[in-house]
mmCIF file of C-alpha atoms in Angstrom:
data_model
loop_
_atom_site.group_PDB
_atom_site.id
_atom_site.type_symbol
_atom_site.label_atom_id
_atom_site.label_comp_id
_atom_site.label_asym_id
_atom_site.label_seq_id
_atom_site.Cartn_x
_atom_site.Cartn_y
_atom_site.Cartn_z
ATOM 1 C CA UNK A 1 34.838 -0.749 18.200
ATOM 2 C CA UNK A 2 37.018 -2.086 21.109
ATOM 3 C CA UNK A 3 36.518 -5.960 21.532
ATOM 4 C CA UNK A 4 34.808 -6.186 18.205
ATOM 5 C CA UNK A 5 36.265 -7.633 14.689
ATOM 6 C CA UNK A 6 34.067 -8.093 11.570
ATOM 7 C CA UNK A 7 35.336 -10.638 8.953
ATOM 8 C CA UNK A 8 33.388 -10.841 5.696
ATOM 9 C CA UNK A 9 33.816 -14.655 4.457
ATOM 10 C CA UNK A 10 31.317 -14.833 1.776
ATOM 11 C CA UNK A 11 29.107 -12.736 -0.354
ATOM 12 C CA UNK A 12 26.240 -12.498 2.434
ATOM 13 C CA UNK A 13 27.995 -14.242 5.441
ATOM 14 C CA UNK A 14 29.645 -12.228 8.328
ATOM 15 C CA UNK A 15 31.827 -13.271 11.210
ATOM 16 C CA UNK A 16 31.801 -11.186 14.382
ATOM 17 C CA UNK A 17 34.321 -11.804 16.724
ATOM 18 C CA UNK A 18 34.238 -10.328 20.407
ATOM 19 C CA UNK A 19 35.477 -10.775 23.946
ATOM 20 C CA UNK A 20 32.968 -13.284 24.717
ATOM 21 C CA UNK A 21 33.363 -15.404 21.538
ATOM 22 C CA UNK A 22 32.629 -16.011 17.866
ATOM 23 C CA UNK A 23 29.277 -15.036 16.334
ATOM 24 C CA UNK A 24 28.005 -15.655 12.612
ATOM 25 C CA UNK A 25 25.416 -13.902 10.835
ATOM 26 C CA UNK A 26 24.118 -13.815 7.366
ATOM 27 C CA UNK A 27 22.979 -10.527 5.695
ATOM 28 C CA UNK A 28 21.070 -10.445 2.856
ATOM 29 C CA UNK A 29 22.065 -8.383 0.015
ATOM 30 C CA UNK A 30 18.842 -6.603 -0.195
ATOM 31 C CA UNK A 31 16.400 -5.221 2.385
ATOM 32 C CA UNK A 32 13.089 -6.913 3.375
ATOM 33 C CA UNK A 33 10.151 -5.140 1.853
ATOM 34 C CA UNK A 34 8.240 -3.053 4.034
ATOM 35 C CA UNK A 35 5.136 -4.932 5.368
ATOM 36 C CA UNK A 36 2.926 -2.177 5.631
ATOM 37 C CA UNK A 37 3.557 -1.120 1.710
ATOM 38 C CA UNK A 38 3.316 -5.003 0.553
ATOM 39 C CA UNK A 39 -0.445 -4.929 2.411
ATOM 40 C CA UNK A 40 -1.447 -1.729 1.106
ATOM 41 C CA UNK A 41 -0.105 -2.659 -2.534
ATOM 42 C CA UNK A 42 -1.988 -6.033 -2.203
ATOM 43 C CA UNK A 43 -5.140 -4.164 -0.895
ATOM 44 C CA UNK A 44 -4.711 -1.758 -4.098
ATOM 45 C CA UNK A 45 -4.527 -4.816 -6.340
ATOM 46 C CA UNK A 46 -7.644 -6.340 -4.402
ATOM 47 C CA UNK A 47 -6.081 -9.015 -2.824
ATOM 48 C CA UNK A 48 -5.846 -10.097 0.644
ATOM 49 C CA UNK A 49 -3.140 -7.864 2.607
ATOM 50 C CA UNK A 50 -2.098 -11.132 4.679
ATOM 51 C CA UNK A 51 -1.345 -13.810 1.915
ATOM 52 C CA UNK A 52 -1.937 -12.000 -1.338
ATOM 53 C CA UNK A 53 -3.876 -14.686 -3.042
ATOM 54 C CA UNK A 54 -7.572 -14.513 -1.799
ATOM 55 C CA UNK A 55 -10.189 -11.776 -3.212
ATOM 56 C CA UNK A 56 -10.645 -8.778 -0.588
ATOM 57 C CA UNK A 57 -14.009 -8.000 -2.640
ATOM 58 C CA UNK A 58 -17.124 -9.782 -2.766
ATOM 59 C CA UNK A 59 -18.690 -6.757 -4.901
ATOM 60 C CA UNK A 60 -17.740 -3.482 -6.161
ATOM 61 C CA UNK A 61 -17.070 -1.948 -2.771
ATOM 62 C CA UNK A 62 -18.192 -4.680 -0.161
ATOM 63 C CA UNK A 63 -15.108 -5.991 1.402
ATOM 64 C CA UNK A 64 -15.555 -9.942 2.496
ATOM 65 C CA UNK A 65 -15.640 -10.998 5.825
ATOM 66 C CA UNK A 66 -13.147 -13.499 5.554
ATOM 67 C CA UNK A 67 -10.146 -14.361 3.080
ATOM 68 C CA UNK A 68 -10.811 -17.827 1.332
ATOM 69 C CA UNK A 69 -7.606 -18.807 0.887
ATOM 70 C CA UNK A 70 -5.986 -17.923 4.624
ATOM 71 C CA UNK A 71 -8.859 -17.160 6.437
ATOM 72 C CA UNK A 72 -8.063 -13.831 7.578
ATOM 73 C CA UNK A 73 -10.695 -11.881 9.321
ATOM 74 C CA UNK A 74 -11.467 -8.334 7.894
ATOM 75 C CA UNK A 75 -14.209 -7.280 10.167
ATOM 76 C CA UNK A 76 -12.006 -5.117 12.161
ATOM 77 C CA UNK A 77 -10.966 -3.066 9.076
ATOM 78 C CA UNK A 78 -13.508 -0.458 8.315
ATOM 79 C CA UNK A 79 -12.513 2.076 5.725
ATOM 80 C CA UNK A 80 -15.951 3.715 5.796
ATOM 81 C CA UNK A 81 -15.821 7.522 3.988
ATOM 82 C CA UNK A 82 -12.062 7.637 3.989
ATOM 83 C CA UNK A 83 -11.194 6.094 0.715
ATOM 84 C CA UNK A 84 -13.755 8.581 -0.947
ATOM 85 C CA UNK A 85 -11.800 11.507 0.493
ATOM 86 C CA UNK A 86 -8.604 10.073 -0.944
ATOM 87 C CA UNK A 87 -10.181 9.960 -4.361
ATOM 88 C CA UNK A 88 -12.017 13.335 -4.266
ATOM 89 C CA UNK A 89 -8.538 14.845 -3.517
ATOM 90 C CA UNK A 90 -6.557 13.042 -6.025
ATOM 91 C CA UNK A 91 -9.152 13.248 -8.967
ATOM 92 C CA UNK A 92 -9.592 16.880 -7.909
ATOM 93 C CA UNK A 93 -6.314 17.820 -8.297
ATOM 94 C CA UNK A 94 -5.670 16.001 -11.351
ATOM 95 C CA UNK A 95 -8.863 17.279 -13.447
ATOM 96 C CA UNK A 96 -8.629 20.924 -12.029
ATOM 97 C CA UNK A 97 -5.041 20.870 -13.340
ATOM 98 C CA UNK A 98 -6.048 19.834 -16.663
ATOM 99 C CA UNK A 99 -9.147 22.009 -16.841
ATOM 100 C CA UNK A 100 -7.230 25.116 -15.969
ATOM 101 C CA UNK A 101 -4.576 24.034 -18.617
ATOM 102 C CA UNK A 102 -7.227 23.747 -21.215
ATOM 103 C CA UNK A 103 -8.811 27.119 -20.205
ATOM 104 C CA UNK A 104 -5.650 28.727 -20.450
ATOM 105 C CA UNK A 105 -4.565 27.481 -23.786
ATOM 106 C CA UNK A 106 -7.828 26.747 -25.733
ATOM 107 C CA UNK A 107 -10.670 28.680 -24.004
ATOM 108 C CA UNK A 108 -13.376 26.109 -25.361
ATOM 109 C CA UNK A 109 -17.040 27.036 -24.702
ATOM 110 C CA UNK A 110 -18.295 25.930 -21.146
ATOM 111 C CA UNK A 111 -20.769 23.053 -22.511
ATOM 112 C CA UNK A 112 -17.879 21.641 -24.253
ATOM 113 C CA UNK A 113 -15.569 21.453 -20.955
ATOM 114 C CA UNK A 114 -18.779 20.059 -19.225
ATOM 115 C CA UNK A 115 -18.974 17.289 -21.987
ATOM 116 C CA UNK A 116 -15.318 16.580 -21.540
ATOM 117 C CA UNK A 117 -14.445 16.988 -17.900
ATOM 118 C CA UNK A 118 -17.453 15.584 -16.051
ATOM 119 C CA UNK A 119 -17.573 12.080 -17.806
ATOM 120 C CA UNK A 120 -13.496 11.761 -17.181
ATOM 121 C CA UNK A 121 -14.048 13.160 -13.512
ATOM 122 C CA UNK A 122 -16.738 10.326 -12.881
ATOM 123 C CA UNK A 123 -14.868 7.619 -14.646
ATOM 124 C CA UNK A 124 -11.558 8.213 -12.654
ATOM 125 C CA UNK A 125 -13.415 8.472 -9.509
ATOM 126 C CA UNK A 126 -15.160 5.197 -9.964
ATOM 127 C CA UNK A 127 -11.897 3.418 -11.474
ATOM 128 C CA UNK A 128 -9.886 4.417 -8.461
ATOM 129 C CA UNK A 129 -12.473 4.092 -5.626
ATOM 130 C CA UNK A 130 -12.154 0.259 -5.359
ATOM 131 C CA UNK A 131 -8.322 0.106 -5.543
ATOM 132 C CA UNK A 132 -8.133 3.064 -2.852
ATOM 133 C CA UNK A 133 -10.274 1.259 -0.391
ATOM 134 C CA UNK A 134 -8.231 -1.849 -0.820
ATOM 135 C CA UNK A 135 -5.053 0.054 0.045
ATOM 136 C CA UNK A 136 -6.988 1.437 2.963
ATOM 137 C CA UNK A 137 -8.142 -1.972 4.385
ATOM 138 C CA UNK A 138 -4.284 -2.664 3.537
ATOM 139 C CA UNK A 139 -3.114 0.170 5.679
ATOM 140 C CA UNK A 140 -5.711 -0.697 8.471
ATOM 141 C CA UNK A 141 -4.509 -4.343 8.562
ATOM 142 C CA UNK A 142 -0.923 -3.818 8.619
ATOM 143 C CA UNK A 143 0.183 -1.626 11.696
ATOM 144 C CA UNK A 144 -0.393 -4.550 14.584
ATOM 145 C CA UNK A 145 1.406 -6.885 12.652
ATOM 146 C CA UNK A 146 4.472 -3.978 11.459
ATOM 147 C CA UNK A 147 4.655 -3.389 15.372
ATOM 148 C CA UNK A 148 4.352 -6.688 16.578
ATOM 149 C CA UNK A 149 1.136 -6.158 18.421
ATOM 150 C CA UNK A 150 -0.576 -9.222 17.005
ATOM 151 C CA UNK A 151 -1.147 -11.159 20.381
ATOM 152 C CA UNK A 152 -2.843 -8.163 22.202
ATOM 153 C CA UNK A 153 -6.770 -7.813 22.299
#
């Protein structure tokens, strides 16, 4: 680059020299985490996407209106049926793969398969529904903050 010169002074400090003058900036060794993934992970864990401390759910699938710790308002985030669709797709793919493998290898009677796979399907669906809803709430909460649109109405 014409007119630019870079010098590394320490592990995370760089000096940039240009025709205008000297500029100093600090670079971290590791990149900052993606705020969208952080918000989704916090929601998946049932925590507030904003602070990560407050509870996201008051009951099994009922999202609280505000965070008890930071006061973040969750009323604009409505997950509706999307978490259930996601859970159906994931659990369906998992269970169908195992059902087909079991059928091909062992060929158990139909009633045995029902006794095995129906409870597993129901249990997996119930276990994954709340974390998936939390992740979807985190997904809906994060984009305005990721894009810098927090002041818009």
